[in-house]
């Protein structure tokens, strides 16, 4: 029967998914939905969304996702979880930095059946298919189990190199807003640490690490991740800045060479820039994806409005380099157009 066939395929389907996790609390419902929308718009492979949300938001996520057209909902499955912490004091974890952000530290413990995962903050937008960053998993060597981008490109003006009061990875630290994780490796690794001579598992390490450094960290769970990879640098793969492009990469002048050459792949609108007028280039991208009607033409209803909005941002340093923001999204939309229109027409033409 159809239902039985579907059930029989579920385990392999789970493995074929590209798993995407996000943690949403407070007023982050809309931001999270726009991030998920950007993922679905441009990706061709099946997605599995793992949404961790506080109690008041979970019904809203269910409601909003069901309102999406079937042509898009068939491209993903979603799972919504409560906020939970397996070790330590839940209230401490919740208040560590932004509401509930520390939940990301517990993903290897909670998602025991998931092999690999891409975690992103709610204020992230995909400007190309997720499968392009998913391929980075195959580039890991035998010891690497996570991938992040540098916190800054220039050490002398980076936050960690100037202000950190705790160990951090490399010369500039890493930013955890986009984090690719091999959960299987994380669960099986004994991590070097500053607390005991022998190694500790991921779950064993988290709360003692927090207790030791809690008076010295500013950015919460990101700082804890920097401390972990300071002691275990061989475990981290560092991907270039175009995969986690933030206002810092252009607001003082362009300093992400990868984005200049290839375009922005993943946009990270931290500092709340989607919701104020300090960086109108970032806000323009957010609003265009937010307002795009799912079934409309990507060029007419997304790309051209974006070009128009960018004309109003040329008074800012980020707005003076529109090609950096448009290069990947244009390339991606051409691929989507070819797969949905040209291939379809070609197939019909043969008959």
Phi, psi and omega in degrees: 000158184302314180299321180291322178297318179298316180296322182294333182270352187301314182301314181291326178297322179298319180289330182280345179295150163264117187271127181236125182243145178212152179240124185231124175221167177065233185261028187264015181299303184299315181303317180295317180296323178292322176299312180298323178299316179297325179294316183288324183301320192252347185270147181255337179271163182290142182244145171241113180269131174244104186253116177260119187217151176291163191307318185291338184267338187300314177297328180293320177298314179302313182298311184294318181293327178290340179280347179292148181295151185298332179298337178258322182295335179286350180273353182212162166236153182227149178229131182244129187238153171285164175281120181219148179230123189280340180224154176080195184264119185300320181294324176296315180298319182296329183263007186300317177213244174287155184309120172071002184301330181295348178306328183299332180294339187258005181301319178298332182280321185279315185267067187293337182265001181259128181280310183224157192204145169252119175261138174223152171290163180295333185268036179251145174231132176273129178250007174204169184299143178299329182301336180292323175276333178300328180296339180298333178304326180285346180271351178300140171276190188290342182254345184281138184224000177206158178222135176216167177262158177299149175292330180207157179268340185239107185305322187290343176243010178284154183292310185297317183293340180260324193237344188297139177248024181213164177297149177213161186287135171062213183263342183232358188075175179235155180258130187264010181293336173228113186223117177268131189227130167268096187294327180299315179293320180299317182292334186259000186265142170261120188264135172293149185205175183260014186251317178224155183296325181275171181281161176233148174289166180305309184293321179296331188278329194301306187288316175302323179296316178298316181299322182289323189249005190299335179273002184238358183256145181250320187256028170058234186297329176298320178296320178297320177295321176298320178296315180302314185277347169297315181279345182226058186297333180292347182271353187249132170260130181255117177262160189286166191297338180292347178270358177204069189271119185241168178308327179302339182279351180218344187288341175249011188118148185292123180226017175248096185297323180299320179290325178296325182275317188249345187092162179287130178265315177229125181264132181239103184271060178288179185067013178070025189288346176287343191240007173226187185251018183286326179228080187297339177295315178294317180297322180298316179298316180299313184291323180293317178292320178302317187271354182292122175287128190311317189271000183282171177287129184298319181292313184290321189255358178231304186291312182293318174300326179294316177302317181296316180295326181296333179298335180273003183247006187291349178281353178253158180295322178293324182288346180277355179235057184300330181299330179297321182277334188265338190301307182289321183294325176293315179298317180295317181294327177295320178294317179298316179300315181296319182289326185268333186247303187294315180296319179298313180294321179297319179297318179293324183296326181297334181266000000 
